[in-house]
Amino acid sequence: MSIMSNDNASYYKGHLGYPSIALLLYLNILEKKDDIIEKFYNIKWKDINVANNNDFDKTVLEINNYLS
């Protein structure tokens, strides 16, 4: 199986982006953990990326701070 995605994380950083992760969850390839998924549900990804000038590392740091 292979996945292709053109989201920013996948395209520019070579990371597995959330569209691909969502597909793997949908196909039951990744185990769904509702308590973890719920934490990510209301994150405004685009707003955070824009506020951080699309700096991936800053965005990850902000998300990590939000989740902890």
Short mmCIF file of C-alpha atoms in Angstrom, two decimals:
data_model
loop_
_atom_site.label_atom_id
_atom_site.label_comp_id
_atom_site.label_asym_id
_atom_site.label_seq_id
_atom_site.Cartn_x
_atom_site.Cartn_y
_atom_site.Cartn_z
CA MET A 1 0.00 0.00 0.00
CA SER A 2 1.18 3.52 -0.69
CA ILE A 3 -0.28 6.93 0.05
CA MET A 4 0.27 10.15 -1.86
CA SER A 5 -0.70 13.50 -0.41
CA ASN A 6 0.06 17.12 -1.24
CA ASP A 7 -0.63 18.65 2.17
CA ASN A 8 2.16 20.94 3.37
CA ALA A 9 3.65 18.52 5.91
CA SER A 10 3.86 15.74 3.35
CA TYR A 11 4.89 17.85 0.38
CA TYR A 12 7.39 20.26 1.92
CA LYS A 13 8.62 18.42 5.02
CA GLY A 14 8.33 14.78 4.02
CA HIS A 15 6.27 14.01 7.13
CA LEU A 16 3.12 11.97 7.13
CA GLY A 17 0.47 14.69 7.18
CA TYR A 18 -2.90 14.57 8.83
CA PRO A 19 -4.86 13.71 5.63
CA SER A 20 -2.79 10.52 5.33
CA ILE A 21 -3.13 9.79 9.04
CA ALA A 22 -6.90 10.26 8.72
CA LEU A 23 -6.97 7.74 5.86
CA LEU A 24 -4.98 5.21 7.88
CA LEU A 25 -7.40 5.65 10.78
CA TYR A 26 -10.39 5.29 8.44
CA LEU A 27 -8.96 2.06 6.97
CA ASN A 28 -8.30 0.73 10.51
CA ILE A 29 -4.58 0.46 9.77
CA LEU A 30 -3.90 2.71 12.75
CA GLU A 31 -5.68 2.05 16.03
CA LYS A 32 -8.27 4.68 16.85
CA LYS A 33 -8.00 6.07 20.36
CA ASP A 34 -10.98 8.33 20.91
CA ASP A 35 -9.41 10.16 23.86
CA ILE A 36 -6.46 11.21 21.69
CA ILE A 37 -8.52 11.98 18.58
CA GLU A 38 -10.85 14.17 20.64
CA LYS A 39 -7.92 16.39 21.70
CA PHE A 40 -7.10 17.18 18.08
CA TYR A 41 -10.68 17.76 16.98
CA ASN A 42 -10.97 21.52 17.56
CA ILE A 43 -7.43 22.59 16.71
CA LYS A 44 -7.50 25.37 14.11
CA TRP A 45 -4.53 24.07 12.10
CA LYS A 46 -4.62 26.67 9.34
CA ASP A 47 -4.94 29.59 11.78
CA ILE A 48 -2.00 28.32 13.83
CA ASN A 49 0.12 27.76 10.72
CA VAL A 50 -0.64 31.27 9.43
CA ALA A 51 0.08 32.84 12.83
CA ASN A 52 3.45 31.08 12.81
CA ASN A 53 4.23 32.12 9.22
CA ASN A 54 3.95 28.46 8.20
CA ASP A 55 6.98 27.61 10.35
CA PHE A 56 6.41 23.91 10.94
CA ASP A 57 8.58 23.74 14.07
CA LYS A 58 6.79 26.68 15.72
CA THR A 59 3.41 25.19 14.88
CA VAL A 60 4.38 21.81 16.37
CA LEU A 61 5.63 23.54 19.51
CA GLU A 62 2.37 25.46 19.86
CA ILE A 63 0.27 22.31 19.36
CA ASN A 64 2.40 20.41 21.89
CA ASN A 65 1.91 23.21 24.42
CA TYR A 66 -1.84 23.20 23.76
CA LEU A 67 -2.09 19.44 24.25
CA SER A 68 -0.02 19.29 27.44
#
